[in-house]
Structure formats: structure tokens, C-alpha cells
Amino acid sequence: MSESDSQQQIAVVLPDGSELEVDADATVEDCAYEIGPGLGRDTVAGKLDGELVAKEEPVYDGVELEIVTDQSDEYLRVMRHSAAHCLAQAVERHYDDVDLAIGPPTDEGFYYDFDNLDVDEEDLAELEAEMEAIIEEDYDIEREVVSIDEAEERLADEPYKLELLSEFAEEDETVTFYSQGEWEDLCAGPHVDSTGEIGAVKLLEIAGAYWRGDEDNTMQTRIYGTAFEDESDLEDFLERKQEAEKRDHRRIGNEMDLFSIQDVTGPGLPLYHPAGKTVLKELEDFVETLNKEAGYDYVETPHVFKTDLWHQSGHYENYQDDMFIFDVGDDEFGLKPMNCPGHAAIFQDHSWSYRDLPIRYAENGKVYRKEQRGELSGLSRVWAFTIDDGHLFIRPDQIKREVEEIMDMITDVLETFDLEYEMALATRPEKSVGSDEIWERAEDQLESVLEAHGHEYEIEEGDGAFYGPKIDFAFEDAIGRSWDGPTVQLDFNMPERFDLNYVGEDNEEHRPVMIHRALYGSYERFFMMLIEHYEGRFPLWLAPEQVRVLPISDDNLGYAHRVANEFDDFRVEVDGRDSTLERKIRAAHDDRVPYQIIVGDNEEADGTISVRDRFEDQEYDVEIDEFRSHLEAERDEQRTEPDFLQ
Ligand SMILES: [Zn+2]
Ligand SMILES: [Zn+2]
């Protein structure tokens, strides 16, 4: 067969790294059939270089291809997108003159945004029933490729869709529509084959959302929902969601008077009240102890720098849209989005010998990042937050020892809060700075640290930053939610940009390696996670109020204060209100105080106390000294639960 009469072939890369030769015009589905007819039939969608696409999409030479079937992790996403379409179809069946905006799947479900739609929570049940009917009717979901002109005609009554279309028209000559029954939508897909494939659906809430997330645009109506393969998965999800709502840090933060975020002070700018700052202070002290033991020196840098610094560090180029930038006279300044350049500038201000290294700087550094207003939420997404930041400047031969030390500190933190964790090593990406030698040396050392650490880890090939490999931690909270945790990031780039040097044993100048590390990450996110993890019932060492003394009657008030004085090494309060004991107990319980000391005539006569914990266990005739030494031990050992009565 000669070259000219064979169709041109291309190669796609499969997940196991092998290559598959296919015709140049092959689609995702064709590739699946090429692998095997069973897989071909089961194909729902595909991933091209990690991006989820319809199975009808053509592949291209060298692309990494993954086939998505109903067994894939991505399947839920595809099904939820189809569920979003069912929602829009249901809405249009029940309401006239609604304008459709966008309706994507999310990590937990889906939403669809509408304009000119007047609904409230009571209407959701009716819409849900309509969605169930659409699912029951089992419409085929059909994909159609349409020219821009034809799309314009079809979307004549949909101003938002037309706006999207005009953007697609700049790049493509055709767009795709997906239809089910009488309803269709401009949509890139992918979708399941028919509405009947959608398992169980639930509409969750209604919220306002700006068109394209921009507060200068119209506020639209967003309906959130979720979908699962079956009823029991949905039930599990709803239970977890309810548990998460019970633990919502915004509600608990308000009940315990920990923090507030107010309109007058600005969005995403948390204010810590005394109780909240008490917890934060304990968290700060804890890392400070770890930092001091590990030989860190504390430094302090201002909140604002001239943007010259951000030009030098490279943040200006890559980050300026997320920065707060302003002019003062002829100079431009910016609130710092990161602490690293300030620390690099401190290092640069000295000359160093190889014997001085490692240099370790620590700072509880406040940073500012301009997230979209619509994305701000409690302490989880904010404009101002504090990183328990640390930067090390080390010789390449010191990577292993230093990373080992940091890993010990991180695991110490996670174990202290009873958090199960996972680790991953992210290695060199295709585009990177730094020599082969330094990358190999660094990755080898990181791997040997991980091996020695003895905890399982994954290798995320090519997932490192362009400037260095990193170790990522993820941890799980009390209700099984997973969170991004601390990181250890090596950096070969910033030392170049800041021209950092030390004089080696050979009397020549050498580049140090920089390490960025945080044990909590951001205090805000960690605090939020802890509030939800403990449901506000902090361990004794963190609790804003550790002990509350409850006199049974006013007659015992004097004794109550004398007892409180015996615990003045703790955060102790006396409930001196004229109220019944039951009410005082209830209030201490609601305030999540770890221990209550109850004193009445009997205790006063014997010089003893009664102790009650938040599990409602109570013990009488306790010696003051005995309880105090228990409290000291419980606090200093940072036990996670009050355990005097356990
Ligand atoms: Zn869609
Ligand atoms: Zn840094």
C-alpha cells in the first residue's frame, strides 16, 4: 500500500502511556471502538488533554485521550450537566419569557442561571416533579452541529445565549446544540444519551448571581440542584450536606462571637472578635513553638510594597488582576498577594557563606487577593488572609534534611488536630525553569524523604510548578470532607529573579534553593475548617472560654469567684446572672465551654466542686487541686476531647 492511498494516520496517547494509531479524522468514540467494541458502545464522553469533551469530538495527533464511561469519575459530571438541562426545560415548561443564561455541572451538582424568572423555594418541588417527569419520559439527548448563522436565528429570543454565541463566532464556524424533546440549548456538552439515564435529582436552593460573575451586570436567578446515579447516593449526600450545614462556620462563628464580616468594613475582610482572636492566638503560638524548635527566625514585612518588587518577582505579570494596586504620587504600589518577595529581599540584603545556610524566615504574613465578589464566602474565600508563612534559603545538598524537618512539623500539626492526611509529590512539568541536574537532585531527595516518612504517597507526574517540585498534603475532617492542606514548594526561579547568592566552599558564588512552606496554609481557611471539624467544640487548649463556674444560687456567688481565682491560669468566667442552674448549664453548653464547675452549699461547706463536661457527664465532690492538675495536663498535651470524666 502506498502512502498516497492510505488515509493519513495520527497517534493518540492512552492513559497507560501506550499509543493508538487512528485515522486523522477519528473522533473520541472511533478511538474507543478501535480499542474494543465493548468500550465503543459504553463510551459516554472523552477527555482530551484532561478536558471533558463530547464523544463526537475529533481527536488530534499526540493528544492524551481518556474514554469516559458510566464507570468513570467524570460520569457524574456529565449526568449532572444533563440534569441542569432538565431543570431549564422544566422551568421553560412552567414559566413564560424566561431568558436562559448558563447551566454547568459543579463539584456537588449543577446549577442553571435564568433572567426574568420569579420563583421562590416553594416552587422548587413543582420544578423537581417536572424534572422527574422529563427523566421518566426518557427523551433522547441529541447533539447537532449548527452554523453560526443558523444558531443566531434559533437563539433570536435569548439575549444571553446570543452574547455567548458572538464570542464563539470569533473562534469557530460552527457550534453545537443539544436537544431533548421540545427543548434545546446552545451547549458544548457532553451529555448522557437520554434523560432516562439521569438517576435521582434534587433541587437545593435559589440564589442571586450576576451574569458572568460581574457585579456591573444583571442579577439573575440561580437554581442549584444535584443528581446522583441512584436514590441512596442522593440520600447519603443530603445527610452529609445537612451535617455540614449544622457545622457551618459562619453560623457557629456568629453564635460563638468569633468573627464577623460586615458591609461597612468591606467584603471578604474578616474581623476577629476577642473569642476568635483567642483561638487564632493559640494557633499562632503553636506554630511559633514548632518554628522556634526548627530554627526559624521571625521577620516582619509591611502590607504594601512598590510594584517594582512585584515586577522583579514576576507576580506583576502573572498576578496583577488579583492584586490591589494604587498610585501614590508617581509611584505605583500594591498590597502584597504573597510574602515570598519580601523575604527574598531580606535575604538579598546580606552576603552569605555556605556555612550560614540554611536561613529560615517565618512570618504570620497578611496577604490580599482580589477574588470576585460573588465568590467570597465566610472565611473560606476572602480578600485578606494570613499565611503562617516560612521561606528557607538552602544549599542544594540540604534539601533532604530541611524537607524532612518541614514534613515532621506538618504531620505534627495534622496529628494534633486528629486529621487523617494524604500526600503527593508533584514532579517536573513540561515547561519549567532550572537545570536537569537540579530537578533530578531535588526530586530524588524529595522521594527519599517521602520514603523515609513511611506514610503512603502518590506521585503526580508533571504536576509541579514551573519553578520547582512540591509535596502537597490533603486532609480529611471529622465528616469525611477532604481539604487542600499544607504544601512544601521548592523554587529554583525566585533566587534567579532576585539574584540571590552565597559563597561556596570553592569561593565561587552559588544560587541557593528557596523553599516555600506553610503548616496551616491560610489561618482563615484552617480556622474555618477547625470550626466545622469540631463543630465549635474546640479542644481545651483552643477553647475561647475553657471553664465556667456556675453558682447554684446567689448565696454561692462569693465562693464561685474564689473557685474561679484558683483557675486563673485558664480562661475562666463566672455565670453570676440571676437565673436557674438549668439555664446556666444550657447556656454553657450552647457556648460550647469544655468544662462547667458547679458550686452550691454542699461544695462550699466541703471546699470542693462539681465538674460537668459537654457530654453531660457530672462528678461531685471533686478536689480543686485534682481538677486543676488534670486541666493543665489536658491543655498542655493538646488532647482533642475533654477527658476528665471519660
Ligand atoms: Zn449545557
Ligand atoms: Zn512563598
CSV table of C-alpha atoms in Angstrom, one decimal, residues 221 240 242 275 311 354 363 366 417 592 596:
chain,number,residue,atom,x,y,z
A,221,THR,CA,-31.8,33.8,39.4
A,240,ARG,CA,-23.7,14.8,54.6
A,242,GLN,CA,-27.2,18.5,56.5
A,275,ALA,CA,-13.1,35.0,71.3
A,311,HIS,CA,7.9,43.2,38.6
A,354,TYR,CA,27.7,28.3,52.6
A,363,GLU,CA,6.1,35.4,59.3
A,366,LYS,CA,-1.2,39.1,55.9
A,417,PHE,CA,-5.9,18.1,65.3
A,592,ARG,CA,-19.5,25.1,73.9
A,596,GLN,CA,-18.5,23.7,83.9
